[in-house]
Coordinates of C-alpha atoms in Angstrom, one line a residue:
Chain A
M30 CA 0.8 44.3 -9.8
S31 CA 2.3 42.9 -7.0
T32 CA 5.8 42.2 -6.1
V33 CA 5.2 38.2 -5.1
L34 CA 8.5 37.2 -4.9
E35 CA 11.4 38.8 -4.3
L36 CA 15.2 38.6 -3.6
R37 CA 17.8 41.2 -2.4
G38 CA 21.4 41.1 -2.3
V39 CA 20.8 37.7 -1.7
S40 CA 24.2 35.6 -1.7
K41 CA 25.3 32.1 -1.3
T42 CA 28.6 30.0 -1.3
R43 CA 28.6 26.3 -1.4
G44 CA 31.4 24.0 0.1
E45 CA 33.9 25.5 2.9
G46 CA 37.3 26.5 3.0
P47 CA 39.6 26.7 -0.3
R48 CA 37.1 24.8 -1.8
A49 CA 34.1 27.0 -1.6
T50 CA 32.8 28.3 -4.4
Q51 CA 30.4 31.5 -4.9
A52 CA 27.5 29.3 -6.3
L53 CA 25.4 33.0 -6.0
G54 CA 26.5 36.1 -5.7
H55 CA 25.0 39.5 -4.9
A56 CA 21.3 38.5 -7.0
S57 CA 18.2 40.7 -6.9
L58 CA 15.4 40.0 -8.4
S59 CA 11.3 40.5 -7.8
L60 CA 8.6 38.5 -10.0
S61 CA 5.4 39.8 -9.4
K62 CA 2.1 38.3 -10.2
G63 CA 0.8 36.7 -12.7
E64 CA 4.1 37.2 -14.5
L65 CA 5.9 34.7 -16.6
V66 CA 10.8 35.1 -15.9
L67 CA 12.5 33.1 -17.8
L68 CA 16.0 32.4 -15.1
E69 CA 18.5 31.2 -18.6
G70 CA 22.1 30.1 -18.2
P71 CA 24.1 27.2 -18.9
S72 CA 25.5 24.3 -16.3
G73 CA 26.5 25.2 -12.6
S74 CA 25.6 29.1 -13.3
G75 CA 23.2 29.1 -10.4
K76 CA 19.9 28.6 -11.4
T77 CA 18.9 26.2 -9.2
T78 CA 20.7 27.6 -6.5
L79 CA 19.3 31.0 -6.8
L80 CA 15.4 28.5 -7.1
S81 CA 16.3 26.8 -3.8
L82 CA 16.5 30.1 -2.3
A83 CA 13.3 31.3 -3.5
A84 CA 11.1 28.6 -2.1
G85 CA 13.4 28.3 1.3
L86 CA 15.2 25.1 1.2
L87 CA 19.1 27.1 1.5
T88 CA 20.4 29.6 3.6
P89 CA 21.4 32.7 1.9
D90 CA 24.6 33.8 3.6
R91 CA 23.6 37.4 3.5
G92 CA 20.4 39.0 1.0
V93 CA 17.4 38.7 2.0
V94 CA 14.1 37.0 -0.3
L95 CA 11.0 38.0 1.1
L96 CA 7.8 35.9 -0.4
C97 CA 4.6 37.8 -1.0
G98 CA 5.8 40.5 1.7
I99 CA 7.4 38.0 3.5
A100 CA 10.8 37.4 4.4
I101 CA 11.4 33.4 4.9
D102 CA 14.4 32.2 6.4
A103 CA 15.3 27.7 5.7
R104 CA 16.7 28.4 9.4
D105 CA 12.8 28.4 10.8
P106 CA 11.8 25.2 9.5
V107 CA 8.8 24.7 10.5
A108 CA 8.0 28.4 9.7
C109 CA 9.0 27.1 6.1
R110 CA 8.0 24.9 5.1
A111 CA 4.3 26.2 6.1
R112 CA 5.4 28.8 3.7
R113 CA 5.7 26.5 1.0
R114 CA 2.8 24.5 1.6
R115 CA 0.6 27.3 0.7
D116 CA 3.0 29.9 -1.1
V117 CA 4.7 27.8 -3.4
G118 CA 4.3 25.4 -6.6
F119 CA 6.9 23.4 -7.9
V120 CA 7.4 21.6 -11.1
F121 CA 10.2 19.8 -11.0
Q122 CA 12.4 17.9 -14.2
R123 CA 10.7 14.8 -14.4
P124 CA 10.7 12.1 -12.9
S125 CA 8.9 14.5 -10.2
L126 CA 5.8 12.3 -9.4
L127 CA 5.7 10.0 -6.3
A128 CA 5.6 6.5 -8.0
G129 CA 3.5 5.0 -5.4
L130 CA 0.5 7.2 -6.6
S131 CA -2.1 7.5 -8.9
V132 CA -2.6 11.2 -10.9
R133 CA -5.2 12.3 -8.8
E134 CA -3.6 11.4 -5.8
N135 CA -0.8 12.9 -6.5
V136 CA -2.5 16.2 -7.1
L137 CA -4.7 15.7 -4.0
L138 CA -1.8 15.4 -2.6
A139 CA -0.7 18.9 -2.7
A140 CA -3.4 20.1 -2.3
S141 CA -4.2 18.2 1.1
L142 CA -0.7 19.9 1.9
A143 CA -1.5 23.4 1.3
G144 CA -4.7 23.3 3.9
L145 CA -7.5 22.2 1.9
S146 CA -10.4 21.3 3.6
R147 CA -11.1 17.2 2.6
D148 CA -14.3 18.3 -0.2
R149 CA -12.2 21.5 -1.5
A150 CA -8.8 19.7 -2.0
S151 CA -10.9 17.1 -4.0
A152 CA -13.0 19.8 -5.2
E153 CA -9.9 22.0 -6.9
T154 CA -7.7 18.8 -8.1
A155 CA -10.5 17.8 -10.0
R156 CA -11.0 21.4 -11.7
V157 CA -7.1 21.7 -12.2
L158 CA -7.2 17.8 -14.1
E159 CA -10.0 19.2 -16.0
S160 CA -9.0 21.8 -17.5
L161 CA -5.6 20.9 -17.8
G162 CA -8.1 17.5 -20.2
L163 CA -6.2 14.9 -18.3
S164 CA -9.1 13.9 -16.5
R165 CA -8.9 10.3 -18.5
L166 CA -5.9 10.1 -17.0
A167 CA -7.2 10.5 -13.0
E168 CA -6.5 6.7 -11.9
R169 CA -3.1 6.3 -14.3
R170 CA -0.1 5.9 -12.1
P171 CA 3.5 7.7 -13.6
D172 CA 4.8 4.9 -15.2
E173 CA 1.3 4.8 -17.3
L174 CA 2.1 8.7 -19.1
S175 CA 4.2 10.2 -21.2
G176 CA 7.1 12.4 -20.6
G177 CA 4.9 14.9 -21.3
E178 CA 1.7 13.8 -19.6
E179 CA 3.8 13.5 -16.1
Q180 CA 5.1 16.7 -16.5
R181 CA 1.0 18.6 -17.7
V182 CA 0.6 16.6 -14.0
A183 CA 3.2 18.3 -12.5
V184 CA 2.2 21.9 -13.6
A185 CA -1.0 20.6 -12.3
R186 CA 0.0 19.6 -8.5
A187 CA 1.7 23.5 -8.4
L188 CA -0.9 25.1 -8.8
V189 CA -4.4 23.2 -7.9
H190 CA -3.8 25.2 -4.4
R191 CA -3.2 28.5 -6.8
P192 CA 0.4 29.0 -4.5
A193 CA 1.5 32.4 -5.0
V194 CA 4.5 31.4 -6.9
V195 CA 5.8 28.6 -9.0
L196 CA 9.2 27.5 -9.0
A197 CA 10.1 24.7 -12.0
D198 CA 13.0 23.4 -13.5
E199 CA 14.1 22.6 -16.6
P200 CA 10.5 21.7 -17.2
T201 CA 10.7 20.7 -20.7
G202 CA 14.5 19.7 -20.0
S203 CA 13.8 15.9 -21.0
L204 CA 11.1 16.2 -23.6
D205 CA 10.7 16.3 -27.3
A206 CA 10.1 19.7 -28.9
A207 CA 5.9 19.1 -29.1
A208 CA 5.6 18.1 -26.1
G209 CA 8.2 20.6 -24.6
R210 CA 6.0 23.7 -26.0
A211 CA 3.0 21.6 -24.6
V212 CA 4.6 22.1 -21.1
A213 CA 5.9 25.1 -21.5
H214 CA 2.4 26.7 -22.9
T215 CA -0.3 24.9 -19.9
L216 CA 2.5 26.0 -17.6
A217 CA 2.1 29.6 -19.0
A218 CA -2.1 29.3 -19.9
L219 CA -2.4 27.9 -16.1
A220 CA -0.5 30.3 -14.0
R221 CA -2.0 33.2 -15.9
A222 CA -5.1 32.1 -15.2
R223 CA -4.6 31.4 -11.6
G224 CA -2.4 34.1 -10.1
A225 CA 0.7 33.4 -9.7
A226 CA 4.1 33.9 -11.0
V227 CA 6.5 31.8 -12.4
L228 CA 10.4 31.5 -12.7
V229 CA 11.6 28.9 -14.6
A230 CA 15.1 27.7 -14.8
T231 CA 15.7 26.4 -17.7
H232 CA 18.5 26.3 -21.0
D233 CA 15.5 25.6 -23.3
D234 CA 15.2 28.7 -26.2
R235 CA 12.2 28.0 -27.1
L236 CA 10.4 28.5 -23.4
G237 CA 11.5 32.6 -24.5
C238 CA 8.4 32.7 -26.1
F239 CA 5.7 32.4 -23.9
A240 CA 7.4 34.8 -20.7
C241 CA 7.7 38.2 -20.0
R242 CA 10.8 38.3 -18.7
R243 CA 14.5 36.8 -19.5
L244 CA 17.6 36.5 -16.7
R245 CA 20.5 35.4 -17.3
L246 CA 22.5 34.1 -14.4
L247 CA 26.0 33.8 -15.5
D248 CA 29.2 31.8 -12.5
G249 CA 26.7 33.2 -10.5
R250 CA 25.6 36.4 -11.2
L251 CA 22.8 37.7 -12.7
Q252 CA 23.2 39.8 -16.1
V253 CA 21.0 42.8 -17.4
E254 CA 17.6 41.4 -17.6
K255 CA 16.6 42.3 -21.2
A256 CA 12.9 41.6 -22.6
A257 CA 10.9 38.4 -24.3
Chain B
M22 CA -6.9 25.4 11.2
R23 CA -5.3 22.9 8.8
P24 CA -6.0 20.0 9.3
A25 CA -4.9 17.1 11.3
L26 CA -2.5 14.9 8.1
P27 CA -5.1 14.4 6.2
E28 CA -2.3 13.5 3.6
L29 CA -0.9 10.1 5.7
P30 CA -2.8 8.2 3.8
L31 CA -1.6 9.2 0.7
F32 CA 1.8 9.1 2.3
F33 CA 1.5 5.5 2.8
R34 CA 1.0 4.8 -0.5
A35 CA 3.8 6.6 -1.5
L36 CA 5.9 4.4 0.2
R37 CA 4.3 1.6 -0.6
P38 CA 7.4 -1.6 -1.0
R39 CA 7.1 -3.3 -4.8
A40 CA 4.6 -6.0 -4.1
A41 CA 6.6 -9.0 -4.4
R42 CA 9.2 -8.0 -2.1
A43 CA 6.7 -7.1 0.4
F44 CA 4.8 -10.5 0.3
L45 CA 8.3 -12.0 0.6
S46 CA 9.3 -10.2 3.9
V47 CA 5.3 -10.4 5.2
L48 CA 6.2 -13.8 4.3
G49 CA 9.3 -14.3 6.5
I50 CA 7.7 -12.6 9.4
G51 CA 5.4 -14.5 9.1
A52 CA 7.3 -17.3 9.7
A53 CA 9.0 -15.8 12.9
A54 CA 6.5 -15.1 13.8
L55 CA 4.2 -19.0 13.4
L56 CA 7.7 -20.4 14.9
V57 CA 7.1 -18.1 18.1
L58 CA 3.3 -19.0 18.6
V59 CA 4.1 -22.8 17.7
L60 CA 6.4 -23.1 21.0
L61 CA 3.7 -20.9 22.6
G62 CA 1.1 -23.3 21.9
A63 CA 3.0 -26.4 21.9
R64 CA 3.7 -25.0 25.7
R65 CA -0.3 -24.6 26.3
S66 CA -0.3 -28.1 25.9
L67 CA 1.7 -28.7 28.0
E68 CA 0.0 -26.9 30.5
T69 CA -3.5 -28.4 29.5
G70 CA -1.9 -32.2 30.6
V71 CA -0.4 -31.5 33.6
V72 CA -3.9 -29.5 34.4
A73 CA -5.4 -32.6 33.2
I74 CA -3.1 -35.4 35.6
A75 CA -2.4 -33.3 38.8
G76 CA -5.1 -31.3 38.7
P77 CA -8.5 -33.2 37.9
P78 CA -11.5 -31.9 39.7
D79 CA -12.9 -34.7 41.8
L80 CA -9.8 -34.5 44.5
D81 CA -9.3 -31.7 46.8
L82 CA -6.0 -32.5 48.3
W83 CA -3.0 -34.7 47.3
I84 CA -0.2 -36.5 49.9
A85 CA 2.9 -36.8 48.1
P86 CA 6.4 -37.6 50.2
R87 CA 8.3 -34.3 51.7
G88 CA 10.7 -33.2 49.7
T89 CA 7.7 -34.0 46.4
D90 CA 5.5 -31.5 45.5
N91 CA 4.5 -32.2 41.5
L92 CA 3.4 -35.5 39.7
V93 CA 5.3 -34.0 37.1
R94 CA 8.8 -35.5 38.6
A95 CA 7.8 -37.5 42.1
S96 CA 10.2 -39.7 43.9
G97 CA 9.3 -41.6 47.4
S98 CA 7.0 -43.2 48.5
L99 CA 3.7 -43.9 51.1
P100 CA 3.5 -46.0 53.8
P101 CA 1.0 -48.6 52.9
D102 CA -1.4 -48.1 54.8
A103 CA -1.7 -43.4 54.4
P104 CA -4.9 -44.2 52.2
K105 CA -6.6 -45.9 55.2
A106 CA -5.3 -43.4 57.7
A107 CA -6.4 -40.6 56.1
R108 CA -10.3 -42.4 55.7
A109 CA -10.2 -42.0 58.9
I110 CA -9.5 -38.5 59.2
A111 CA -12.9 -36.1 59.8
G112 CA -14.1 -34.0 56.5
V113 CA -12.0 -36.7 54.0
A114 CA -14.9 -37.5 51.5
R115 CA -12.7 -40.3 50.3
A116 CA -9.1 -40.9 50.1
D117 CA -7.3 -43.1 47.0
P118 CA -4.1 -44.2 46.7
V119 CA -2.2 -42.9 43.5
L120 CA 0.7 -44.8 41.9
R121 CA 3.4 -43.3 39.1
T122 CA 5.4 -44.4 37.9
F123 CA 7.6 -44.4 34.1
V124 CA 6.5 -48.1 32.2
T125 CA 8.1 -49.3 28.8
V126 CA 4.9 -49.7 26.6
E127 CA 5.5 -52.4 23.4
A128 CA 3.1 -53.3 20.5
G129 CA 2.7 -54.3 17.7
G130 CA 3.6 -57.0 15.8
R131 CA 6.9 -58.1 12.9
E132 CA 7.5 -54.0 13.5
R133 CA 8.4 -53.8 17.5
R134 CA 7.4 -50.5 18.4
H135 CA 7.8 -49.2 22.3
A136 CA 7.3 -46.2 23.5
T137 CA 8.2 -45.0 28.0
L138 CA 4.9 -43.7 29.2
L139 CA 4.4 -42.0 32.4
A140 CA 2.4 -44.5 34.1
L141 CA -0.3 -44.4 36.8
G142 CA -2.0 -46.2 38.4
V143 CA -5.5 -45.2 39.6
R144 CA -8.2 -46.8 42.1
G145 CA -10.7 -49.0 39.5
P146 CA -12.0 -47.8 37.0
D147 CA -14.0 -44.8 39.3
G148 CA -10.4 -43.6 41.1
L149 CA -10.0 -40.3 42.2
A150 CA -7.1 -38.6 39.9
G151 CA -8.1 -41.4 36.1
P152 CA -8.0 -40.1 32.7
A153 CA -10.3 -37.3 33.2
H154 CA -10.8 -37.1 29.6
L155 CA -11.6 -40.1 27.0
V156 CA -11.9 -39.8 23.8
A157 CA -12.9 -44.0 23.1
G158 CA -13.2 -46.2 25.4
R159 CA -14.0 -46.7 28.7
R160 CA -11.2 -46.4 32.1
P161 CA -8.8 -49.5 32.9
S162 CA -10.3 -52.0 35.2
G163 CA -8.7 -54.7 36.7
L164 CA -4.9 -55.9 36.1
V165 CA -4.6 -56.7 32.1
E166 CA -6.8 -53.6 31.2
V167 CA -4.7 -49.6 30.5
A168 CA -6.1 -46.6 28.7
L169 CA -3.4 -44.6 26.7
D170 CA -3.0 -40.9 26.0
R171 CA -4.3 -40.5 21.9
A172 CA -0.9 -39.9 21.4
A173 CA 1.3 -42.5 22.6
A174 CA -1.6 -45.6 20.5
F175 CA -0.4 -43.3 17.7
R176 CA 3.3 -43.4 19.0
L177 CA 3.1 -47.2 19.4
G178 CA 0.7 -47.9 16.7
V179 CA -2.3 -48.9 18.5
R180 CA -5.8 -49.2 18.7
L181 CA -9.4 -49.9 20.8
G182 CA -8.6 -53.3 22.5
D183 CA -5.0 -54.3 20.2
P184 CA -2.7 -55.9 22.7
V185 CA 0.3 -54.6 24.8
L186 CA 2.9 -55.3 26.8
A187 CA 2.9 -53.0 29.5
G188 CA 6.1 -53.3 32.0
G189 CA 6.7 -56.7 30.1
R190 CA 2.9 -57.7 31.4
P191 CA 0.3 -57.8 29.0
A192 CA -2.6 -55.4 28.4
I193 CA -5.6 -54.2 26.0
V194 CA -6.3 -51.0 25.7
V195 CA -9.6 -50.4 26.4
G196 CA -8.9 -46.6 26.5
L197 CA -7.9 -43.6 24.6
T198 CA -7.4 -40.0 26.6
R199 CA -6.4 -36.4 25.3
D200 CA -4.5 -33.5 27.4
T201 CA -2.7 -36.3 29.0
N202 CA 0.4 -35.4 26.7
L203 CA 3.6 -33.9 28.5
L204 CA 5.2 -33.2 25.1
A205 CA 8.2 -35.9 26.0
T206 CA 5.7 -37.8 26.9
Q207 CA 2.1 -39.1 27.3
V208 CA 0.1 -40.7 29.9
L209 CA -1.1 -44.1 30.4
F210 CA -3.8 -45.7 32.8
F211 CA -4.1 -48.3 35.2
D212 CA -6.0 -49.8 37.9
L213 CA -4.2 -49.9 41.2
A214 CA -7.0 -52.5 42.3
A215 CA -5.0 -55.7 42.5
V216 CA -2.8 -54.3 44.6
D217 CA -4.8 -51.6 46.5
D218 CA -3.6 -50.4 50.4
L219 CA -0.4 -53.5 50.6
E220 CA 1.5 -51.8 48.4
P221 CA 3.5 -48.1 48.8
A222 CA 1.2 -45.8 47.0
S223 CA 3.3 -42.1 45.2
F224 CA 0.3 -39.7 46.2
V225 CA -2.6 -40.1 48.3
A226 CA -5.7 -38.0 46.2
V227 CA -8.0 -37.6 48.5
R228 CA -12.0 -35.9 47.8
L229 CA -13.8 -34.1 51.2
V230 CA -16.8 -34.1 52.5
P231 CA -19.3 -30.8 51.3
A232 CA -18.4 -27.5 53.2
A233 CA -15.1 -28.9 54.7
D234 CA -11.7 -26.6 55.3
A235 CA -9.4 -28.0 53.0
S236 CA -6.4 -26.1 54.4
S237 CA -7.7 -27.6 58.3
V238 CA -8.1 -31.4 57.1
A239 CA -4.8 -30.5 55.8
R240 CA -3.0 -30.4 58.6
Q241 CA -5.1 -33.1 60.8
L242 CA -3.5 -35.6 57.7
E243 CA -0.1 -33.7 57.7
G244 CA -0.3 -34.6 61.9
A245 CA -1.6 -37.9 61.4
L246 CA 1.4 -38.9 58.5
P247 CA 3.7 -38.4 59.6
G248 CA 6.7 -37.0 56.4
T249 CA 4.1 -36.1 54.3
E250 CA 3.1 -32.5 53.1
V251 CA -1.1 -32.2 52.1
F252 CA -1.2 -30.0 49.1
T253 CA -4.3 -28.2 48.0
R254 CA -5.4 -28.9 44.4
A255 CA -4.7 -25.6 42.8
N256 CA -1.5 -25.4 44.5
F257 CA -0.4 -29.0 43.5
V258 CA -1.1 -27.8 39.9
K259 CA 1.4 -25.1 40.1
A260 CA 4.0 -26.8 41.5
S261 CA 3.3 -29.4 38.6
L262 CA 3.9 -26.8 35.8
K263 CA 6.8 -25.1 37.4
E264 CA 8.8 -28.0 37.1
A265 CA 7.1 -29.1 33.9
T266 CA 7.7 -26.4 32.2
S267 CA 10.5 -24.3 33.3
G268 CA 12.9 -26.0 30.9
F269 CA 10.8 -24.8 28.8
R270 CA 11.4 -21.0 29.6
P271 CA 14.1 -20.5 28.3
L272 CA 13.7 -22.2 24.8
L273 CA 11.0 -20.0 24.4
V274 CA 12.5 -16.9 25.7
L275 CA 15.6 -17.6 23.1
V276 CA 13.2 -18.9 20.1
S277 CA 11.0 -16.0 20.6
A278 CA 13.6 -13.4 20.6
L279 CA 15.7 -15.2 17.6
G280 CA 11.9 -14.8 16.0
L281 CA 11.4 -10.4 16.9
A282 CA 15.4 -10.8 15.2
V283 CA 14.8 -12.1 12.5
A284 CA 11.1 -10.2 12.0
T285 CA 13.1 -6.5 13.3
A286 CA 15.5 -7.3 10.5
L287 CA 13.5 -7.8 7.3
V288 CA 12.0 -4.9 7.9
A289 CA 14.9 -2.7 8.2
L290 CA 15.9 -4.4 5.5
L291 CA 12.5 -3.4 3.3
L292 CA 11.8 -0.8 4.1
Q293 CA 15.9 0.4 4.0
G294 CA 15.5 -0.3 0.1
L295 CA 11.9 1.6 0.0
V296 CA 13.1 4.9 1.3
E297 CA 17.1 4.4 -0.8
D298 CA 14.5 3.5 -3.6
R299 CA 12.1 6.1 -3.1
R300 CA 14.9 8.5 -2.0
P301 CA 13.7 11.6 -4.9
D302 CA 10.2 11.2 -3.9
V303 CA 10.8 11.8 0.1
A304 CA 13.0 15.3 -1.4
V305 CA 10.2 16.5 -3.6
L306 CA 7.3 15.3 -0.5
L307 CA 10.5 18.0 2.2
A308 CA 9.8 20.2 -0.2
M309 CA 6.5 21.0 -1.5
G310 CA 6.6 21.6 3.0
S311 CA 5.9 17.4 3.9
P312 CA 6.6 17.6 7.7
P313 CA 9.2 15.4 8.0
A314 CA 7.6 13.9 11.4
S315 CA 5.1 12.7 9.2
L316 CA 6.7 11.1 7.0
A317 CA 8.8 9.1 10.2
G318 CA 5.4 8.6 11.3
A319 CA 4.0 7.1 8.0
L320 CA 7.0 5.4 7.4
V321 CA 7.3 3.3 11.4
A322 CA 3.7 2.6 10.4
H323 CA 4.2 1.7 7.6
A324 CA 7.1 -0.4 9.9
A325 CA 4.4 -1.1 11.8
R326 CA 0.9 -2.7 9.5
L327 CA 4.4 -4.9 7.3
A328 CA 4.7 -7.0 10.7
A329 CA 1.3 -6.8 11.9
A330 CA 0.5 -8.7 8.7
G331 CA 3.1 -10.8 8.8
S332 CA 2.4 -11.9 12.8
V333 CA -1.6 -12.3 11.6
A334 CA -0.5 -14.7 8.4
G335 CA 1.6 -16.4 11.3
A336 CA -1.6 -16.7 13.6
A337 CA -4.0 -17.4 10.9
L338 CA -1.8 -20.7 10.1
V339 CA -0.9 -22.0 14.1
P340 CA -5.1 -23.0 13.4
L341 CA -3.7 -25.0 9.9
L342 CA -1.3 -26.1 11.6
A343 CA -2.7 -27.7 14.5
L344 CA -4.8 -29.1 12.7
A345 CA -3.2 -31.4 10.1
L346 CA -0.4 -32.1 13.0
D347 CA -3.6 -33.6 15.1
R348 CA -4.2 -35.9 12.1
L349 CA -0.8 -36.6 10.6
A350 CA 1.1 -36.4 14.6
P351 CA -0.2 -35.9 17.1
T352 CA 2.8 -36.5 19.6
V353 CA 3.4 -33.1 19.2
E354 CA -0.1 -31.0 20.1
L355 CA -0.9 -27.4 19.8
S356 CA -3.7 -25.7 21.8
S357 CA -3.8 -22.1 20.0
H358 CA -5.2 -19.4 22.2
V359 CA -6.0 -15.7 22.0
A360 CA -4.5 -14.1 24.2
D361 CA -1.3 -15.5 22.7
A362 CA -1.9 -15.1 19.1
F363 CA -2.5 -11.0 20.7
V364 CA 1.0 -10.9 23.0
V365 CA 2.7 -12.7 19.3
L366 CA 1.1 -9.9 17.8
L367 CA 2.5 -7.0 20.1
L368 CA 5.9 -8.0 20.1
F369 CA 6.1 -7.9 16.5
V370 CA 4.8 -4.6 16.1
A371 CA 7.1 -3.4 18.3
A372 CA 9.8 -5.3 16.2
G373 CA 8.7 -4.3 13.4
A374 CA 8.6 -0.1 14.7
A375 CA 12.0 -1.0 15.8
G376 CA 13.4 -2.1 12.7
G377 CA 11.7 0.8 11.0
L378 CA 13.7 3.4 13.1
V379 CA 17.3 2.2 10.6
P380 CA 15.8 3.2 7.5
L381 CA 14.1 5.9 8.5
A382 CA 17.3 8.0 10.3
R383 CA 18.5 7.3 6.2
L384 CA 14.9 9.4 5.8
L385 CA 15.9 11.7 7.8
R386 CA 18.8 12.9 6.3
V387 CA 17.7 13.5 2.8
E388 CA 17.7 16.6 1.9
P389 CA 14.2 18.8 0.1
V390 CA 16.8 20.6 -2.3
E391 CA 17.7 17.3 -4.0
A392 CA 14.4 17.4 -5.1
F393 CA 15.8 20.1 -7.9
R394 CA 18.5 17.9 -9.1
P395 CA 17.6 14.2 -8.5

């Protein structure tokens, strides 16, 4: 399988001077197309830093991040944004849907940002909402949705433009067991259907059954991978 | 090729403020715009009045005492034979004396009302420089008749046919005029027939024969009437407008500046709160790859739209306010004009856009990485 995301010896220090702490130390990982990988670890272990580096939102102090084989560098924000629009989907902790937009518009925005034509963006939006059984909620506002529905819409938004990689940060963190399972299932199934690699930062052990691999971060250091 | 900002309307929606707050802000901006438009409308009305009394279409030249170039504030008088001397000049078809003074008018029964009006005495019911626009009645003829501006009639509580005391002399109101309201005072017309050429006039109004050269006749008049200056109607109107509106301009500028400052502050306040409220949304948009310039453009455009909505609302109220004032307090006349509304719209849109700069600075400090940890 082809590698779509690769971190090679990436380090990141947060803060300056005596308060500087190493948020991530010499981390290396790779994700292949269609793969779902869990990134586990306690709070403050560096999961969010790793996701931010992978998305090009932060610049590593050392090492390199390759997205679809091409280095991504936050010091070139224009190119970085273009890569994110096209190649990356995000599932943030809820609430992350834009409050002023309907469900359909939230998803459509990601498709438009990715550069899809108006017609294609509309068609892809309709298709992804249909495939997740969310069409009936299309004109609702985020504050009219349950937590689980909201995160399923976030999954649709992350995958509508068929990105190479989805970066998900605690996607089930604030959901009850049933809703969390439904969201995880949705994310895994849709990513597989659309050929995206998924890196999920989570505390939630229940996601293990959906993962191909599980990585563990401790004090900014990636531990040896264990099979899911 | 990537389409040009197809997401911009969605940014507008994403950054849409809460309806009640937006409505109140638009209302505040509308009130500020209305204030400016009311002042502009009042000035327009004043200008209309000045043009109507200093530039009636039935005359071509004004002869004035040297040093006087307007009808609003005149001093001195012309020799009693000035009208007759003017009539003797070739090219002059008619020359009528005009007496300009202030007169206190009293009216009413038990509750006496009085008003000091700018009185223009003209020669007979068809004399030059008489009332150009009558809304009721006719021009005054003879010693005991006067025509009043309708706002003055409102102040005095008189109607057509009512008796008044004008300068202590009994008179009857035989005409009501419009476009003769100078805000601070109004105009009263009376007949000069009784005094005619024997009394010194403030001005002489001159009508030329067709095809006469106005500047040539003016030079001849100045030569024949030492101590006088002759003005074309246009120049006399221009000087009268300058005199009448000179005190108005600083007030207009000050109130406009304050109104624009209020609009700027309201927009800044609304959108600053909006950016603070929607900071997580902004971070999400930035993380998803939205160009900051697009978000900034949407924010500033939003600011301008709020200001435009407010100023349009204010402009829409001007005709209604003018109508209400016309019914309830005609002493305050408003002449609404599309050009004024357009200028105010542009100024307020610019002020709104300027108001968007403060929250814009806040928006541009939002880091996309905040999307991961709100």
